CSV table of N, CA and C in Angstrom, one decimal:
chain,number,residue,atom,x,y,z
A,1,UNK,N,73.4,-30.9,-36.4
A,1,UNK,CA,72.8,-32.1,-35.8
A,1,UNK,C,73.8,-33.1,-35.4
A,2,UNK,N,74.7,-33.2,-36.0
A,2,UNK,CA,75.7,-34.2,-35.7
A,2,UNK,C,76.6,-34.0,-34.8
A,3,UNK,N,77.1,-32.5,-34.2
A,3,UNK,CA,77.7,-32.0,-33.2
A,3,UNK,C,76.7,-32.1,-32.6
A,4,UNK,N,75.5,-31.8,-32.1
A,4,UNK,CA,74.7,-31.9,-31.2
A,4,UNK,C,74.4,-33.3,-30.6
A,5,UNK,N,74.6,-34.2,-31.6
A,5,UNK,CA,74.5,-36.2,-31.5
A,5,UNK,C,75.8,-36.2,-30.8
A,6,UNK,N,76.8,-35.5,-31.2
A,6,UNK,CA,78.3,-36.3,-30.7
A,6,UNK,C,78.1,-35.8,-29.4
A,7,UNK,N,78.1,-34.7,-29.1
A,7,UNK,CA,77.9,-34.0,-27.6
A,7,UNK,C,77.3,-34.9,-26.6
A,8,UNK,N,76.3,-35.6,-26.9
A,8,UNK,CA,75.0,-35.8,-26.3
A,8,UNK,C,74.4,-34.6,-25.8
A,9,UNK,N,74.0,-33.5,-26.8
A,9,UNK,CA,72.5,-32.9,-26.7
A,9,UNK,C,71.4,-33.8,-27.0
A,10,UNK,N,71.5,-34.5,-28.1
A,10,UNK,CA,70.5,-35.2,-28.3
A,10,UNK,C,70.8,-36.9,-28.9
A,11,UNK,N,69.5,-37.3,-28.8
A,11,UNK,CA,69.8,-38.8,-29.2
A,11,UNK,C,70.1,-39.2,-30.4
A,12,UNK,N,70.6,-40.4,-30.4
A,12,UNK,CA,71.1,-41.2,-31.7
A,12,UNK,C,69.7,-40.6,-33.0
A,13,UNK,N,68.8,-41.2,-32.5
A,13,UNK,CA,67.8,-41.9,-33.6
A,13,UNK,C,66.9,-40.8,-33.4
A,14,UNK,N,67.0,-39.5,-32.3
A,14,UNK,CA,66.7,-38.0,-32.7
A,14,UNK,C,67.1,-37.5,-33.9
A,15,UNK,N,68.6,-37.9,-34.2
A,15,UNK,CA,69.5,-37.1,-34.6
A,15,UNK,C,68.8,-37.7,-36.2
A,16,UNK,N,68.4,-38.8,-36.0
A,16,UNK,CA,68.5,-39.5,-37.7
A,16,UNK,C,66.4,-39.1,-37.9
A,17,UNK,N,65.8,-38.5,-37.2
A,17,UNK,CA,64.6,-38.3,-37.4
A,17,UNK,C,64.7,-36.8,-37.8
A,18,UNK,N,65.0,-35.9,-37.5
A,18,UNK,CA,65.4,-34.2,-37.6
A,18,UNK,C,66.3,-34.2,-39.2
A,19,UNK,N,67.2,-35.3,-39.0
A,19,UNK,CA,67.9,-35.4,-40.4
A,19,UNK,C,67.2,-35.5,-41.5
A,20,UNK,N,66.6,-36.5,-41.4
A,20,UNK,CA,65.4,-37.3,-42.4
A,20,UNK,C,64.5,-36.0,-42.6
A,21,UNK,N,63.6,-35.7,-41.4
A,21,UNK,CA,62.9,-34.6,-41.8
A,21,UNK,C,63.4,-33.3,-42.5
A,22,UNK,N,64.2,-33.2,-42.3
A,22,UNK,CA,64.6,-31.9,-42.7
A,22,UNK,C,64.8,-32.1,-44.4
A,23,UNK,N,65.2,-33.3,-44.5
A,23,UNK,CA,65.4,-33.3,-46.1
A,23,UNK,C,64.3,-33.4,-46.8
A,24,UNK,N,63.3,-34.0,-46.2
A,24,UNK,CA,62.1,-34.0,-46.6
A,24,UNK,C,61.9,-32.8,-46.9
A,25,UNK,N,61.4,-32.0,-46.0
A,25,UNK,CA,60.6,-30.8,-46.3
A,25,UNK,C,61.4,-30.4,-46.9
A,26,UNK,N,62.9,-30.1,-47.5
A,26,UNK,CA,63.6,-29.3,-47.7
A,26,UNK,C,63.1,-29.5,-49.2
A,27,UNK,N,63.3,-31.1,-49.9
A,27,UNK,CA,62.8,-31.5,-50.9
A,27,UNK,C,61.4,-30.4,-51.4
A,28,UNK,N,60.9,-30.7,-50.6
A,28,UNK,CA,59.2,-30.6,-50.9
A,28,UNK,C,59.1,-28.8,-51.1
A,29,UNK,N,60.2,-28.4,-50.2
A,29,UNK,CA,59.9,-26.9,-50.2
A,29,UNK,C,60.4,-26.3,-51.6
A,30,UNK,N,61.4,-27.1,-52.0
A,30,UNK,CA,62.5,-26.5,-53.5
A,30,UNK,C,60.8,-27.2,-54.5
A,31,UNK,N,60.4,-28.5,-54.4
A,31,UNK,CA,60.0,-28.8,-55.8
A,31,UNK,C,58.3,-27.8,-55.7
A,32,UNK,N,57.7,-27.5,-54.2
A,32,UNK,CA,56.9,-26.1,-54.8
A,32,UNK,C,57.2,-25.2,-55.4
A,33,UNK,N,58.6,-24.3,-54.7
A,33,UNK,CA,59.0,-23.3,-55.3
A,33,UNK,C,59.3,-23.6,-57.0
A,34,UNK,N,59.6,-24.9,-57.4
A,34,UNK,CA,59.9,-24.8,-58.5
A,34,UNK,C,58.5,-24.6,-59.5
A,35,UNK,N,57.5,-25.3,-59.1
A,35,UNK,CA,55.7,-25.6,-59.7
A,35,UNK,C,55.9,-24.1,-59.6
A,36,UNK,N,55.9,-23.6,-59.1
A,36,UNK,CA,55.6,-22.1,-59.0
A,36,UNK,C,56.0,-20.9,-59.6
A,37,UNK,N,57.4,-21.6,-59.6
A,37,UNK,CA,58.3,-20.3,-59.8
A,37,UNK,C,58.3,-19.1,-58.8
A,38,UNK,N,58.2,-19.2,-57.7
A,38,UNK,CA,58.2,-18.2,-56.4
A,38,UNK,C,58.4,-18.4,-55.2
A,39,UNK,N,58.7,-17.8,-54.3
A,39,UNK,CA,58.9,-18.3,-53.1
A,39,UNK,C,57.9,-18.6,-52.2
A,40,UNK,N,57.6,-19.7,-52.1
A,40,UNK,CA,56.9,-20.7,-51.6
A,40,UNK,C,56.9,-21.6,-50.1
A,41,UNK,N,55.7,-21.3,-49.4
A,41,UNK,CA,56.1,-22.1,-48.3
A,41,UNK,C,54.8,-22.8,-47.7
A,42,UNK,N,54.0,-22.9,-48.5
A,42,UNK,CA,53.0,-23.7,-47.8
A,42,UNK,C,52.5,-24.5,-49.2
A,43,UNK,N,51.7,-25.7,-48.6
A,43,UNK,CA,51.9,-27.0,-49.4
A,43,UNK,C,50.3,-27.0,-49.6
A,44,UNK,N,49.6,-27.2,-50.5
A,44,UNK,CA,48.2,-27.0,-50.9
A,44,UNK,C,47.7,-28.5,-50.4
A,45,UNK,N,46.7,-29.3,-49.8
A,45,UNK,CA,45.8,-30.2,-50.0
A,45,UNK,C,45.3,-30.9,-50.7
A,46,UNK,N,45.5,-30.5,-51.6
A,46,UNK,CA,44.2,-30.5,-52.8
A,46,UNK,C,45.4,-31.7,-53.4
A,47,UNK,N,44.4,-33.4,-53.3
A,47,UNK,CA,45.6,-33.8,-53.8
A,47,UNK,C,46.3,-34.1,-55.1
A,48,UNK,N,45.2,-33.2,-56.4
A,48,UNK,CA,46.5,-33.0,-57.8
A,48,UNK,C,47.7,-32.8,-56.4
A,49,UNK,N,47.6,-31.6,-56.5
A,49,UNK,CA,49.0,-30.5,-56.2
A,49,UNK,C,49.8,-31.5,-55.2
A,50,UNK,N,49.2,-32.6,-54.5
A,50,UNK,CA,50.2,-33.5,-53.5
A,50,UNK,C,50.5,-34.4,-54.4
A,51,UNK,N,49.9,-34.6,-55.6
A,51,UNK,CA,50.4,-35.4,-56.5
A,51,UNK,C,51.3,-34.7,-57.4
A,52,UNK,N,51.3,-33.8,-57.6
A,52,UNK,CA,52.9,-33.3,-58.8
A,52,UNK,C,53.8,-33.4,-57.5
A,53,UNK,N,53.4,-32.8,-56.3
A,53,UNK,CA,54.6,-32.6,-55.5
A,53,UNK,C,55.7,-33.8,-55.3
A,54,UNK,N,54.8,-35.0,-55.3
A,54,UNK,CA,55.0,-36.5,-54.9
A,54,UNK,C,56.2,-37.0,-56.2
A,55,UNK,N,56.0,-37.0,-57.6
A,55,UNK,CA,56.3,-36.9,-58.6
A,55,UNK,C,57.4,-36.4,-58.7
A,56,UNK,N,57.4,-35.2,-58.3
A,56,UNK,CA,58.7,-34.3,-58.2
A,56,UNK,C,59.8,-34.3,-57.4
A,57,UNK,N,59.8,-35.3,-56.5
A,57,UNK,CA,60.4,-35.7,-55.4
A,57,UNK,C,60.7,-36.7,-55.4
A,58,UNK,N,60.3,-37.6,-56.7
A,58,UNK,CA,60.9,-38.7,-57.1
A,58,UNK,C,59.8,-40.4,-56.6
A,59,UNK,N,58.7,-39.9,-56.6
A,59,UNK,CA,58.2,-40.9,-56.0
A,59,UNK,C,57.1,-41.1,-57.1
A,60,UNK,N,56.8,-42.7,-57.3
A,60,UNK,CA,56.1,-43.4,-58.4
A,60,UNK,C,55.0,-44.0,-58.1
A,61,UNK,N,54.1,-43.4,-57.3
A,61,UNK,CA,53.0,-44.2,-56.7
A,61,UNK,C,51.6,-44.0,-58.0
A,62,UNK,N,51.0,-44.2,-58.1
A,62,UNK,CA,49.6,-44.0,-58.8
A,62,UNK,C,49.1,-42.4,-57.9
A,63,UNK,N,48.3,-41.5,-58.7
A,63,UNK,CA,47.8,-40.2,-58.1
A,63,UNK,C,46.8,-40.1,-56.9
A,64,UNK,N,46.0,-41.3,-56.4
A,64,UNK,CA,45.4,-41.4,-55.1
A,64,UNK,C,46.7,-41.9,-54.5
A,65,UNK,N,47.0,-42.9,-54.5
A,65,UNK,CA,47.8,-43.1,-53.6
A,65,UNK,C,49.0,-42.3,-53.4
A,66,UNK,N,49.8,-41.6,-54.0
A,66,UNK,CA,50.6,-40.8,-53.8
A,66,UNK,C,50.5,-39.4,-53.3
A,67,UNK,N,49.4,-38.9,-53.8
A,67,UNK,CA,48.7,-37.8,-53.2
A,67,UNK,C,48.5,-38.2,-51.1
A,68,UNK,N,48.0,-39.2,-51.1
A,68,UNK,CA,48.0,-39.9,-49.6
A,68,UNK,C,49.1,-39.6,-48.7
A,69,UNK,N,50.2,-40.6,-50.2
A,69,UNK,CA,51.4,-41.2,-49.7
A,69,UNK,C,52.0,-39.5,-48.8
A,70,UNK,N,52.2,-38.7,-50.0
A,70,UNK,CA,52.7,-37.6,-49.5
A,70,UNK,C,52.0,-36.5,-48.1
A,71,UNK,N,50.9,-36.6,-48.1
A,71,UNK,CA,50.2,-35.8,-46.9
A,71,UNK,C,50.7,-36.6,-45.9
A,72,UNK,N,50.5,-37.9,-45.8
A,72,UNK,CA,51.1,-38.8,-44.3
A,72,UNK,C,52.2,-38.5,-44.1
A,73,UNK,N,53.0,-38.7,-45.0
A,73,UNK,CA,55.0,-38.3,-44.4
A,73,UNK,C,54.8,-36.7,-44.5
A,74,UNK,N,54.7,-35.8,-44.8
A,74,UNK,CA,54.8,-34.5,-44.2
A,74,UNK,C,54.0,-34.4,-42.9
A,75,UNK,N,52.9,-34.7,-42.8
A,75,UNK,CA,52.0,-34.8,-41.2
A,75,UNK,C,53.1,-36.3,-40.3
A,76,UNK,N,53.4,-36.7,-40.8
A,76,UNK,CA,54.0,-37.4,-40.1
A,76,UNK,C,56.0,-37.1,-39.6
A,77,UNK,N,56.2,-36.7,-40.2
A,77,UNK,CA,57.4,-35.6,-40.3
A,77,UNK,C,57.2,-34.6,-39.3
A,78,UNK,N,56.4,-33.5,-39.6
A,78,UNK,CA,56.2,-32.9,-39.0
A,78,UNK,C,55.9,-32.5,-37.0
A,79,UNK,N,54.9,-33.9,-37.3
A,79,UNK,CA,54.4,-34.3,-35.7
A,79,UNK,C,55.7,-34.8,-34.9
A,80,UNK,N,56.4,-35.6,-35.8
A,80,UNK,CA,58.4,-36.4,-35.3
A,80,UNK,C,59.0,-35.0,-34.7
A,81,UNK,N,59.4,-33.7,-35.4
A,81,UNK,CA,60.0,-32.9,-35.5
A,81,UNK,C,59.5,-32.0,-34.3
A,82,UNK,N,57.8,-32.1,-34.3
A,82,UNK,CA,57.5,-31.0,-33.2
A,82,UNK,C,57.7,-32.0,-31.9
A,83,UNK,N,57.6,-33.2,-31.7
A,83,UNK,CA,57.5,-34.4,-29.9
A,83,UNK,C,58.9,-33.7,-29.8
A,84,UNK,N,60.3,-34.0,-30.7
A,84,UNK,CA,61.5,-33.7,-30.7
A,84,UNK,C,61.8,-32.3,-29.9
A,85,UNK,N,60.7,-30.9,-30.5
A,85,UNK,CA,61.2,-29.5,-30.0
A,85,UNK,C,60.8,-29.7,-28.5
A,86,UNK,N,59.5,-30.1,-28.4
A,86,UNK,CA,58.5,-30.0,-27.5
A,86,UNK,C,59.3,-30.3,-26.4
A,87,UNK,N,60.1,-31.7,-26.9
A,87,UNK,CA,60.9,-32.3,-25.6
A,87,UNK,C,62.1,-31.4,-24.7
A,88,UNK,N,62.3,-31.1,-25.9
A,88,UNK,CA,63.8,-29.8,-25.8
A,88,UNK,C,63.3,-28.7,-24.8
A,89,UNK,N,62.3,-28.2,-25.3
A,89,UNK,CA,61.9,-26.7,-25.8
A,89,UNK,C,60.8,-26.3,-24.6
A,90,UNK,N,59.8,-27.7,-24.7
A,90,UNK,CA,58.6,-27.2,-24.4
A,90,UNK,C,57.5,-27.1,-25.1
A,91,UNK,N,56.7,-27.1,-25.3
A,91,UNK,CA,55.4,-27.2,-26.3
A,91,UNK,C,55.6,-25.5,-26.8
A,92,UNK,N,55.7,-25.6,-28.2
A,92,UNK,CA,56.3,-24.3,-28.7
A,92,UNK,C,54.7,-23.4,-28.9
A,93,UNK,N,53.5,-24.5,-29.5
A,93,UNK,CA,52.5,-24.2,-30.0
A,93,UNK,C,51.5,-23.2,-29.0
């Protein structure tokens, strides 16, 4: 990402949204796999399970709100990440 920023393939505050995302999920992908003990790649709804995930990631909200907290930043993440390919790429979907 940062050869891509210095180049100008992409923008500044691309560069710091793909960053950001990426740690996110990356977070979120390691603390399933760990609930689990398996390899893991999809994130349950159900918001217990967005609540241990939330917890595990280091976040201190109460279990409604955290459960929330975490569905919005991954749907929100996610939606940043796909406008970003889309732009690039083209609408991948």
């Amino acid at each position: 990402l940062k050869a891509l920023n210095d180049f100008g393939f992409i923008q500044p505050n691309e560069c710091q949204i793909l960053k950001q995302g990426y740690l996110l999920l990356r977070r979120i992908e390691s603390a399933l796999q760990m609930e689990n003990e398996q390899q893991i790649h999809r994130l349950s709804l159900h918001p217990s399970e967005l609540y241990k995930i939330g917890r595990r990631i280091g976040r201190e909200q109460s279990p409604t709100d955290l459960a929330t907290i975490v569905l919005t930043e991954v749907t929100q993440t996610t939606q940043n990440i796909h406008a970003i390919f889309a732009h690039y790429f083209g609408d991948t979907k």
